[in-house]
């Protein structure tokens, strides 16, 4: 079954802790993306990668970091520098202009 | 697209009634346009997209949208909605040039009731 998987579905973190969200795709897509979604807002781009070992900052990259060591994987680390990390995080991938999304991870900071 | 605007944050409608969700975009160049649907606590699912060709685009679940370049709009329509269509709908656009990012509207909550 082809698709995008994100884990975990729910994640709780204490203030001051770093946490890593997983995103894996088996669609053989070159590009991958991370978005943040807050209530009443659209999706905001955090980071994106168009090829392995390369990535670019999106509109709200501060307090986040990524890596792209394999084509199928694009993990996102939410660092302690992110002041308001509680949100729904969505990963996407694309081969051309059409992006396909994973099921999301809901992160809550306690 | 420089910006994508969804004017209606919520649209209530009765089951079996028609519905239109509005989307306007601004761009100085040609754009590709998309509609996505999001059910609670899930990711976004692609409903339909306009890349080129016919301005009337048909998607999944009986939805369709019409690209109108003169009015810079891409409204989503369904002739008869079902309870199961209750969800958040997002319009998004991207310039046709390379290295361009997808811009999302703020979403429209479609609430279908009996």
Coordinates of N, CA and C in Angstrom, one line a residue:
Chain A
X1 N 0.8 -1.2 0.0 CA 0.0 0.0 0.0 C 0.9 1.2 0.0
X2 N 0.7 2.1 -1.0 CA 1.5 3.3 -1.1 C 1.0 4.4 -0.3
X3 N 1.8 5.2 0.3 CA 1.3 6.3 1.1 C 2.3 7.0 1.9
X4 N 1.8 7.9 2.8 CA 2.7 8.6 3.7 C 2.2 8.3 5.1
X5 N 3.2 7.9 5.9 CA 2.9 7.6 7.3 C 3.6 8.6 8.2
X6 N 2.9 9.0 9.3 CA 3.4 9.8 10.3 C 3.3 9.2 11.7
X7 N 4.3 9.3 12.5 CA 4.2 8.7 13.8 C 4.9 9.6 14.8
X8 N 4.4 9.6 16.1 CA 3.2 9.0 16.5 C 2.0 9.9 16.1
X9 N 0.8 9.4 16.4 CA -0.4 10.2 16.0 C -0.6 11.3 17.1
X10 N -0.3 10.9 18.3 CA -0.4 11.9 19.4 C 0.9 11.9 20.2
X11 N 1.4 13.1 20.6 CA 2.6 13.3 21.2 C 2.5 14.3 22.3
X12 N 3.0 14.0 23.5 CA 3.0 14.9 24.6 C 4.4 15.2 25.0
X13 N 4.7 16.5 25.3 CA 6.1 16.9 25.6 C 6.1 17.9 26.7
X14 N 7.1 17.8 27.5 CA 7.2 18.7 28.6 C 8.0 19.9 28.0
X15 N 7.8 21.1 28.6 CA 8.5 22.3 28.2 C 10.0 22.1 28.3
X16 N 10.7 22.6 27.4 CA 12.2 22.4 27.4 C 12.7 21.2 26.8
X17 N 11.9 20.3 26.3 CA 12.3 19.0 25.7 C 12.3 19.2 24.2
X18 N 13.2 18.5 23.5 CA 13.2 18.4 22.1 C 12.3 17.1 21.8
X19 N 11.7 17.1 20.7 CA 10.9 16.0 20.2 C 11.0 15.8 18.7
X20 N 11.0 14.6 18.2 CA 11.2 14.4 16.8 C 9.9 13.7 16.3
X21 N 9.4 14.2 15.2 CA 8.2 13.6 14.5 C 8.7 12.9 13.3
X22 N 8.1 11.7 13.1 CA 8.5 10.9 12.0 C 7.6 11.1 10.7
X23 N 8.2 11.1 9.5 CA 7.4 11.1 8.3 C 8.1 10.2 7.3
X24 N 7.4 9.2 6.8 CA 7.9 8.2 5.8 C 7.0 8.1 4.7
X25 N 7.6 8.1 3.4 CA 6.7 7.9 2.3 C 7.3 6.8 1.4
X26 N 6.4 6.0 0.8 CA 6.9 4.9 -0.2 C 6.3 5.2 -1.6
X27 N 6.1 6.5 -1.9 CA 5.6 6.9 -3.2 C 6.7 7.2 -4.2
X28 N 7.9 7.1 -3.7 CA 9.1 7.5 -4.5 C 9.0 9.0 -5.0
X29 N 8.5 9.8 -4.1 CA 8.4 11.2 -4.4 C 9.8 11.9 -4.0
X30 N 10.2 12.9 -4.9 CA 11.4 13.6 -4.6 C 11.3 14.6 -3.5
X31 N 10.2 15.3 -3.5 CA 10.0 16.4 -2.6 C 9.2 16.0 -1.3
X32 N 9.5 16.6 -0.2 CA 8.8 16.4 1.0 C 8.7 17.7 1.8
X33 N 7.6 17.8 2.6 CA 7.3 19.1 3.2 C 6.8 18.9 4.7
X34 N 7.0 19.9 5.5 CA 6.4 19.9 6.8 C 5.6 21.2 7.0
X35 N 4.3 21.0 7.5 CA 3.4 22.1 7.7 C 2.9 22.1 9.2
X36 N 2.6 23.2 9.6 CA 2.0 23.4 11.0 C 0.6 23.9 10.8
X37 N -0.4 23.3 11.5 CA -1.8 23.8 11.4 C -2.3 24.2 12.8
X38 N -2.8 25.4 12.9 CA -3.4 25.9 14.1 C -4.8 26.2 13.9
X39 N -5.7 26.1 14.9 CA -7.1 26.3 14.7 C -7.4 27.6 14.0
X40 N -8.3 27.6 13.0 CA -8.7 28.8 12.4 C -7.7 29.4 11.4
X41 N -6.6 28.7 11.2 CA -5.6 29.1 10.3 C -5.4 28.1 9.2
X42 N -4.8 28.5 8.1 CA -4.4 27.6 7.1 C -3.2 26.9 7.5
X43 N -2.6 26.2 6.5 CA -1.3 25.5 6.8 C -0.2 26.4 6.6
X44 N 0.8 26.4 7.5 CA 2.0 27.2 7.3 C 3.2 26.3 7.1
X45 N 4.0 26.6 6.1 CA 5.2 25.8 5.8 C 6.3 26.0 6.7
X46 N 6.9 24.9 7.2 CA 8.0 24.9 8.2 C 9.3 24.7 7.4
X47 N 9.4 23.6 6.8 CA 10.6 23.2 6.0 C 10.2 22.4 4.8
X48 N 11.0 22.4 3.8 CA 10.7 21.5 2.7 C 12.1 21.1 2.1
X49 N 12.0 19.9 1.4 CA 13.2 19.3 0.8 C 12.8 18.8 -0.6
X50 N 13.6 19.3 -1.6 CA 13.3 18.9 -3.0 C 14.2 17.7 -3.4
X51 N 15.2 17.4 -2.6 CA 16.1 16.3 -3.0 C 16.8 15.8 -1.7
X52 N 17.3 14.6 -1.8 CA 18.0 14.1 -0.6 C 19.2 15.0 -0.3
X53 N 19.5 15.1 1.0 CA 20.6 15.9 1.6 C 20.5 17.4 1.3
X54 N 19.3 17.9 1.0 CA 19.1 19.3 0.8 C 17.7 19.7 1.3
X55 N 17.6 20.8 2.0 CA 16.3 21.3 2.5 C 16.4 22.8 2.6
X56 N 15.2 23.4 2.6 CA 15.1 24.9 2.7 C 14.1 25.2 3.8
X57 N 14.3 26.4 4.4 CA 13.4 26.9 5.4 C 12.1 27.4 4.7
X58 N 11.0 27.2 5.4 CA 9.7 27.7 5.0 C 9.5 29.0 5.7
X59 N 8.2 29.3 5.9 CA 7.8 30.6 6.4 C 8.0 30.7 8.0
X60 N 8.0 29.5 8.6 CA 8.0 29.6 10.1 C 9.0 28.5 10.6
X61 N 10.3 28.6 10.1 CA 11.3 27.6 10.5 C 11.9 27.7 11.9
X62 N 11.8 28.9 12.5 CA 12.4 29.1 13.8 C 12.0 28.2 14.8
X63 N 12.9 27.5 15.5 CA 12.6 26.5 16.5 C 12.4 25.1 16.0
X64 N 12.6 24.9 14.8 CA 12.5 23.6 14.1 C 13.8 23.2 13.4
X65 N 14.0 21.9 13.3 CA 15.1 21.4 12.4 C 14.7 20.2 11.7
X66 N 15.3 19.9 10.6 CA 15.0 18.7 9.8 C 16.2 18.1 9.3
X67 N 16.1 16.9 8.7 CA 17.2 16.2 8.0 C 16.5 15.4 6.8
X68 N 17.3 15.2 5.8 CA 16.8 14.4 4.7 C 18.0 13.5 4.2
X69 N 18.2 12.4 5.0 CA 19.3 11.5 4.6 C 18.9 10.4 3.7
X70 N 17.6 10.2 3.6 CA 17.0 9.2 2.7 C 15.8 9.7 2.0
X71 N 15.6 9.3 0.8 CA 14.5 9.8 0.0 C 13.2 9.6 0.6
X72 N 13.0 8.5 1.3 CA 11.7 8.2 1.9 C 11.4 8.8 3.2
X73 N 12.4 9.4 3.9 CA 12.2 9.9 5.2 C 12.6 11.4 5.4
X74 N 11.8 12.1 6.2 CA 12.0 13.5 6.4 C 11.5 13.9 7.8
X75 N 12.3 13.5 8.9 CA 11.9 13.8 10.2 C 12.0 15.2 10.6
X76 N 11.1 15.7 11.5 CA 11.1 17.0 12.0 C 11.3 17.0 13.5
X77 N 12.3 17.8 13.9 CA 12.6 18.0 15.3 C 12.0 19.4 15.8
X78 N 11.2 19.3 16.8 CA 10.7 20.5 17.5 C 11.6 20.8 18.7
X79 N 12.3 21.9 18.6 CA 13.3 22.1 19.7 C 12.7 23.0 20.8
X80 N 13.4 23.1 21.9 CA 13.0 23.9 23.0 C 12.9 25.4 22.7
X81 N 13.5 25.7 21.6 CA 13.5 27.1 21.1 C 12.1 27.5 20.5
X82 N 11.3 26.5 20.2 CA 10.0 26.8 19.6 C 9.1 27.2 20.8
X83 N 8.6 28.5 20.8 CA 7.9 29.0 22.0 C 6.5 28.5 22.1
X84 N 5.9 28.1 21.0 CA 4.5 27.7 21.1 C 4.3 26.5 20.2
X85 N 4.8 25.3 20.6 CA 4.8 24.2 19.7 C 3.6 23.4 19.7
X86 N 2.6 23.6 20.5 CA 1.4 22.9 20.5 C 0.6 23.1 19.2
X87 N 0.4 22.1 18.4 CA -0.2 22.3 17.1 C -0.4 20.9 16.5
X88 N -1.0 20.9 15.3 CA -1.2 19.7 14.5 C -0.1 19.8 13.3
X89 N 0.7 18.8 13.2 CA 1.8 18.8 12.2 C 1.5 17.9 11.1
X90 N 1.6 18.4 9.9 CA 1.3 17.6 8.7 C 2.5 17.5 7.8
X91 N 2.8 16.3 7.3 CA 3.9 16.0 6.4 C 3.3 15.8 5.0
X92 N 3.9 16.2 4.0 CA 3.4 16.0 2.6 C 4.6 15.6 1.7
X93 N 4.3 15.0 0.6 CA 5.3 14.7 -0.4 C 4.7 15.0 -1.8
X94 N 5.6 15.2 -2.8 CA 5.1 15.4 -4.2 C 6.2 15.0 -5.1
X95 N 5.7 14.6 -6.3 CA 6.6 14.3 -7.5 C 6.6 15.5 -8.4
X96 N 5.4 16.2 -8.5 CA 5.4 17.4 -9.4 C 4.7 18.5 -8.6
X97 N 3.7 19.1 -9.0 CA 3.1 20.2 -8.3 C 2.0 19.8 -7.3
X98 N 1.6 18.5 -7.3 CA 0.5 18.1 -6.5 C 1.1 17.4 -5.2
X99 N 0.7 18.0 -4.0 CA 1.2 17.5 -2.8 C 0.1 16.5 -2.2
X100 N 0.7 15.4 -1.6 CA -0.2 14.4 -0.9 C 0.2 14.4 0.6
X101 N -0.8 14.3 1.4 CA -0.5 14.5 2.9 C -0.6 13.2 3.7
X102 N 0.2 13.2 4.8 CA 0.1 12.1 5.7 C -1.1 12.4 6.7
X103 N -1.3 11.5 7.7 CA -2.4 11.6 8.6 C -2.2 12.7 9.7
X104 N -1.0 13.1 9.9 CA -0.7 14.2 10.9 C -0.3 13.6 12.3
X105 N 0.4 14.5 13.0 CA 0.8 14.2 14.4 C 0.3 15.4 15.2
X106 N -0.4 15.1 16.3 CA -0.9 16.2 17.2 C 0.1 16.3 18.4
X107 N 0.8 17.4 18.5 CA 1.8 17.6 19.5 C 1.2 18.6 20.6
X108 N 1.3 18.1 21.8 CA 0.8 18.9 22.9 C 1.9 19.1 23.9
X109 N 2.2 20.4 24.3 CA 3.2 20.7 25.3 C 2.5 20.9 26.6
X110 N 3.0 20.1 27.6 CA 2.4 20.1 28.9 C 3.1 21.2 29.8
Chain B
X1 N 0.9 31.2 -6.1 CA 0.0 32.3 -5.8 C 0.5 33.1 -4.7
X2 N 0.4 34.4 -4.8 CA 0.8 35.3 -3.7 C -0.1 35.1 -2.5
X3 N -1.4 35.0 -2.8 CA -2.4 34.8 -1.7 C -3.6 34.0 -2.2
X4 N -4.2 33.3 -1.2 CA -5.5 32.6 -1.5 C -6.4 32.9 -0.4
X5 N -7.6 33.4 -0.8 CA -8.6 33.8 0.2 C -9.9 33.0 0.1
X6 N -10.3 32.5 1.3 CA -11.5 31.8 1.4 C -12.4 32.7 2.3
X7 N -13.4 33.3 1.8 CA -14.1 34.4 2.5 C -15.0 33.8 3.6
X8 N -15.5 32.6 3.4 CA -16.4 32.0 4.3 C -15.7 31.1 5.3
X9 N -15.7 31.4 6.6 CA -15.1 30.5 7.5 C -16.0 29.3 7.8
X10 N -17.3 29.5 7.7 CA -18.2 28.4 8.0 C -19.4 28.5 7.0
X11 N -19.8 27.4 6.5 CA -21.0 27.3 5.6 C -21.9 26.2 6.1
X12 N -23.1 26.6 6.7 CA -24.1 25.6 7.1 C -25.0 25.3 6.0
X13 N -25.4 24.0 5.8 CA -26.3 23.7 4.7 C -27.0 22.4 5.1
X14 N -28.3 22.3 4.6 CA -29.0 21.1 4.9 C -28.7 20.0 3.9
X15 N -28.8 18.8 4.3 CA -28.5 17.6 3.5 C -29.4 17.7 2.2
X16 N -28.8 17.3 1.1 CA -29.4 17.2 -0.2 C -29.5 18.6 -0.9
X17 N -29.1 19.7 -0.2 CA -29.0 21.0 -0.8 C -27.7 21.2 -1.5
X18 N -27.7 22.1 -2.5 CA -26.4 22.4 -3.2 C -25.6 23.3 -2.3
X19 N -24.3 23.3 -2.6 CA -23.4 24.2 -1.8 C -22.3 24.7 -2.8
X20 N -21.8 25.9 -2.4 CA -20.7 26.5 -3.1 C -19.7 27.1 -2.1
X21 N -18.5 26.7 -2.1 CA -17.4 27.2 -1.2 C -16.5 28.1 -2.1
X22 N -16.4 29.3 -1.6 CA -15.7 30.3 -2.5 C -14.2 30.4 -2.2
X23 N -13.4 30.6 -3.3 CA -12.0 30.7 -3.2 C -11.6 31.7 -4.3
X24 N -10.8 32.7 -3.8 CA -10.2 33.7 -4.7 C -8.7 33.7 -4.5
X25 N -8.0 34.0 -5.6 CA -6.5 34.0 -5.5 C -6.0 35.3 -6.1
X26 N -4.7 35.6 -5.7 CA -4.1 36.7 -6.4 C -2.7 36.2 -6.9
X27 N -2.4 36.5 -8.1 CA -1.1 36.1 -8.7 C -0.8 36.9 -9.9
X28 N 0.5 37.2 -10.1 CA 0.8 38.0 -11.3 C 1.2 37.0 -12.4
X29 N 1.2 35.8 -12.1 CA 1.6 34.8 -13.1 C 0.5 33.7 -13.1
X30 N 0.7 32.7 -14.0 CA -0.3 31.6 -14.1 C -0.2 30.8 -12.8
X31 N -1.3 30.2 -12.5 CA -1.3 29.4 -11.2 C -1.9 28.0 -11.5
X32 N -1.5 27.1 -10.6 CA -2.2 25.8 -10.4 C -3.0 25.9 -9.1
X33 N -4.3 25.4 -9.2 CA -5.1 25.5 -8.0 C -5.7 24.2 -7.5
X34 N -5.9 24.0 -6.2 CA -6.2 22.8 -5.6 C -7.3 23.0 -4.6
X35 N -8.2 22.0 -4.4 CA -9.0 21.9 -3.2 C -8.7 20.6 -2.5
X36 N -8.6 20.8 -1.2 CA -8.4 19.6 -0.3 C -9.5 19.6 0.7
X37 N -9.8 18.4 1.3 CA -10.7 18.2 2.3 C -10.0 17.6 3.5
X38 N -10.4 18.0 4.7 CA -9.8 17.5 6.0 C -10.9 17.1 6.9
X39 N -11.0 15.8 7.3 CA -11.9 15.4 8.3 C -11.2 15.5 9.7
X40 N -12.0 15.5 10.8 CA -11.4 15.8 12.1 C -10.2 14.9 12.4
X41 N -9.1 15.5 12.8 CA -7.9 14.8 13.3 C -7.3 13.9 12.2
X42 N -7.5 14.3 10.9 CA -6.9 13.6 9.8 C -6.1 14.5 9.0
X43 N -5.3 14.0 8.0 CA -4.6 14.8 7.1 C -5.5 15.3 6.0
X44 N -4.9 16.0 5.0 CA -5.6 16.6 3.9 C -5.7 15.6 2.8
X45 N -6.9 15.5 2.2 CA -7.1 14.6 1.0 C -7.4 15.5 -0.2
X46 N -6.8 15.2 -1.3 CA -7.0 16.0 -2.5 C -8.3 15.7 -3.1
X47 N -9.1 16.8 -3.3 CA -10.4 16.6 -3.9 C -10.3 16.8 -5.4
X48 N -9.6 17.8 -5.9 CA -9.5 18.1 -7.3 C -8.4 19.1 -7.5
X49 N -8.0 19.3 -8.8 CA -7.0 20.3 -9.1 C -7.1 20.8 -10.5
X50 N -6.7 22.0 -10.7 CA -6.7 22.7 -12.0 C -5.2 23.0 -12.3
X51 N -4.8 22.4 -13.4 CA -3.4 22.6 -13.9 C -3.5 23.4 -15.2
X52 N -4.4 22.9 -16.1 CA -4.5 23.6 -17.4 C -5.7 22.9 -18.1
X53 N -6.1 23.4 -19.3 CA -7.1 22.8 -20.1 C -8.5 23.3 -19.7
X54 N -9.5 22.4 -19.6 CA -10.8 22.7 -19.3 C -10.9 23.4 -18.0
X55 N -11.7 24.5 -17.9 CA -11.8 25.3 -16.7 C -12.8 24.6 -15.7
X56 N -13.5 23.7 -16.1 CA -14.4 22.9 -15.2 C -13.7 21.6 -14.8
X57 N -13.5 21.5 -13.6 CA -12.7 20.3 -13.1 C -13.6 19.5 -12.2
X58 N -13.6 18.2 -12.5 CA -14.4 17.3 -11.6 C -13.5 16.5 -10.7
X59 N -14.0 16.4 -9.5 CA -13.1 15.7 -8.5 C -13.8 14.5 -7.9
X60 N -13.3 14.1 -6.7 CA -13.9 12.9 -6.0 C -15.2 13.3 -5.2
X61 N -16.0 12.4 -4.8 CA -17.1 12.6 -4.0 C -18.2 13.5 -4.6
X62 N -18.2 13.7 -5.9 CA -19.2 14.5 -6.6 C -18.9 16.0 -6.6
X63 N -17.8 16.4 -6.2 CA -17.4 17.8 -6.2 C -16.8 18.2 -7.5
X64 N -17.0 19.5 -7.9 CA -16.4 20.1 -9.0 C -16.1 21.5 -8.7
X65 N -15.2 22.1 -9.5 CA -14.8 23.5 -9.4 C -14.6 24.1 -10.7
X66 N -14.7 25.4 -10.8 CA -14.5 26.1 -12.0 C -13.5 27.2 -11.9
X67 N -12.5 27.1 -12.7 CA -11.4 28.1 -12.8 C -11.9 29.3 -13.6
X68 N -11.9 30.5 -13.0 CA -12.3 31.7 -13.7 C -11.2 32.7 -13.6
X69 N -10.5 32.8 -14.7 CA -9.3 33.7 -14.7 C -9.6 35.2 -14.6
X70 N -10.7 35.6 -15.2 CA -11.1 37.0 -15.1 C -11.5 37.4 -13.7
X71 N -12.1 36.5 -13.0 CA -12.5 36.8 -11.6 C -11.5 36.3 -10.6
X72 N -10.5 35.7 -11.1 CA -9.4 35.1 -10.2 C -10.1 34.2 -9.1
X73 N -11.0 33.3 -9.5 CA -11.7 32.5 -8.6 C -11.6 31.0 -9.0
X74 N -11.9 30.2 -8.0 CA -11.8 28.8 -8.1 C -12.8 28.2 -7.1
X75 N -14.1 28.4 -7.3 CA -15.1 28.0 -6.4 C -15.4 26.5 -6.5
X76 N -15.7 25.9 -5.3 CA -16.0 24.5 -5.2 C -17.5 24.3 -5.1
X77 N -18.0 23.4 -5.8 CA -19.5 23.2 -5.8 C -19.8 21.7 -5.7
X78 N -21.0 21.5 -5.1 CA -21.6 20.1 -5.1 C -23.1 20.3 -5.2
X79 N -23.8 19.6 -6.1 CA -25.2 19.8 -6.3 C -26.1 19.3 -5.2
X80 N -25.6 18.3 -4.4 CA -26.4 17.7 -3.4 C -25.5 17.2 -2.3
X81 N -25.4 17.8 -1.2 CA -24.5 17.3 -0.1 C -25.1 16.3 0.8
X82 N -24.1 15.5 1.4 CA -24.5 14.5 2.4 C -23.9 14.8 3.7
X83 N -24.5 14.2 4.7 CA -23.9 14.4 6.1 C -22.4 14.1 6.1
X84 N -22.0 13.2 5.4 CA -20.6 12.7 5.4 C -19.7 13.8 4.7
X85 N -20.2 14.8 4.1 CA -19.4 15.9 3.5 C -19.0 16.9 4.6
X86 N -19.5 16.8 5.8 CA -19.1 17.7 6.9 C -17.6 17.5 7.1
X87 N -16.9 18.7 6.9 CA -15.5 18.6 7.0 C -14.9 20.1 6.8
X88 N -13.6 20.2 6.9 CA -12.9 21.5 6.6 C -12.4 21.4 5.2
X89 N -12.6 22.4 4.4 CA -12.2 22.4 3.0 C -11.1 23.6 2.8
X90 N -10.0 23.2 2.2 CA -8.9 24.2 2.0 C -8.7 24.3 0.5
X91 N -8.6 25.6 0.1 CA -8.2 26.0 -1.3 C -6.7 26.3 -1.2
X92 N -6.0 25.9 -2.3 CA -4.5 26.2 -2.3 C -4.1 26.5 -3.7
X93 N -3.0 27.3 -3.8 CA -2.5 27.7 -5.1 C -1.0 27.7 -5.2
X94 N -0.5 27.5 -6.4 CA 1.0 27.6 -6.5 C 1.2 28.2 -7.9
X95 N 2.2 29.1 -8.0 CA 2.6 29.6 -9.3 C 3.2 28.6 -10.1
X96 N 3.0 28.7 -11.4 CA 3.5 27.7 -12.3 C 5.0 27.7 -12.5
X97 N 5.7 28.7 -12.1 CA 7.1 28.7 -12.2 C 7.8 27.7 -11.2
X98 N 9.0 27.4 -11.4 CA 9.7 26.5 -10.5 C 10.0 27.0 -9.2
X99 N 10.3 26.2 -8.2 CA 10.7 26.6 -6.9 C 9.6 27.4 -6.2
X100 N 8.4 27.1 -6.5 CA 7.3 27.9 -5.9 C 6.6 27.1 -4.8
X101 N 6.1 27.8 -3.8 CA 5.5 27.2 -2.7 C 4.0 27.2 -2.8
X102 N 3.4 26.2 -2.2 CA 1.9 26.1 -2.2 C 1.4 27.1 -1.1
X103 N 0.4 27.9 -1.4 CA -0.2 28.8 -0.5 C -1.6 28.4 -0.2
X104 N -1.9 28.3 1.1 CA -3.3 27.8 1.5 C -4.2 28.9 1.9
X105 N -5.5 28.8 1.7 CA -6.4 29.6 2.3 C -6.6 29.2 3.8
X106 N -7.4 29.9 4.5 CA -7.6 29.6 5.9 C -8.7 28.6 6.2
X107 N -9.3 28.1 5.2 CA -10.3 27.0 5.3 C -11.7 27.4 5.5
X108 N -12.6 26.5 5.0 CA -14.0 26.7 5.2 C -14.6 25.5 5.8
X109 N -15.3 25.7 6.9 CA -15.9 24.6 7.6 C -17.3 24.3 7.0
X110 N -17.5 23.2 6.4 CA -18.9 22.9 5.8 C -19.6 22.0 6.8
X111 N -20.7 22.5 7.3 CA -21.5 21.8 8.3 C -22.8 21.4 7.6
X112 N -23.0 20.1 7.4 CA -24.2 19.6 6.8 C -25.1 19.0 7.9
X113 N -26.4 19.4 7.9 CA -27.4 19.0 8.9 C -28.6 18.4 8.2
X114 N -29.4 17.6 9.0 CA -30.6 17.0 8.5 C -31.7 18.1 8.4

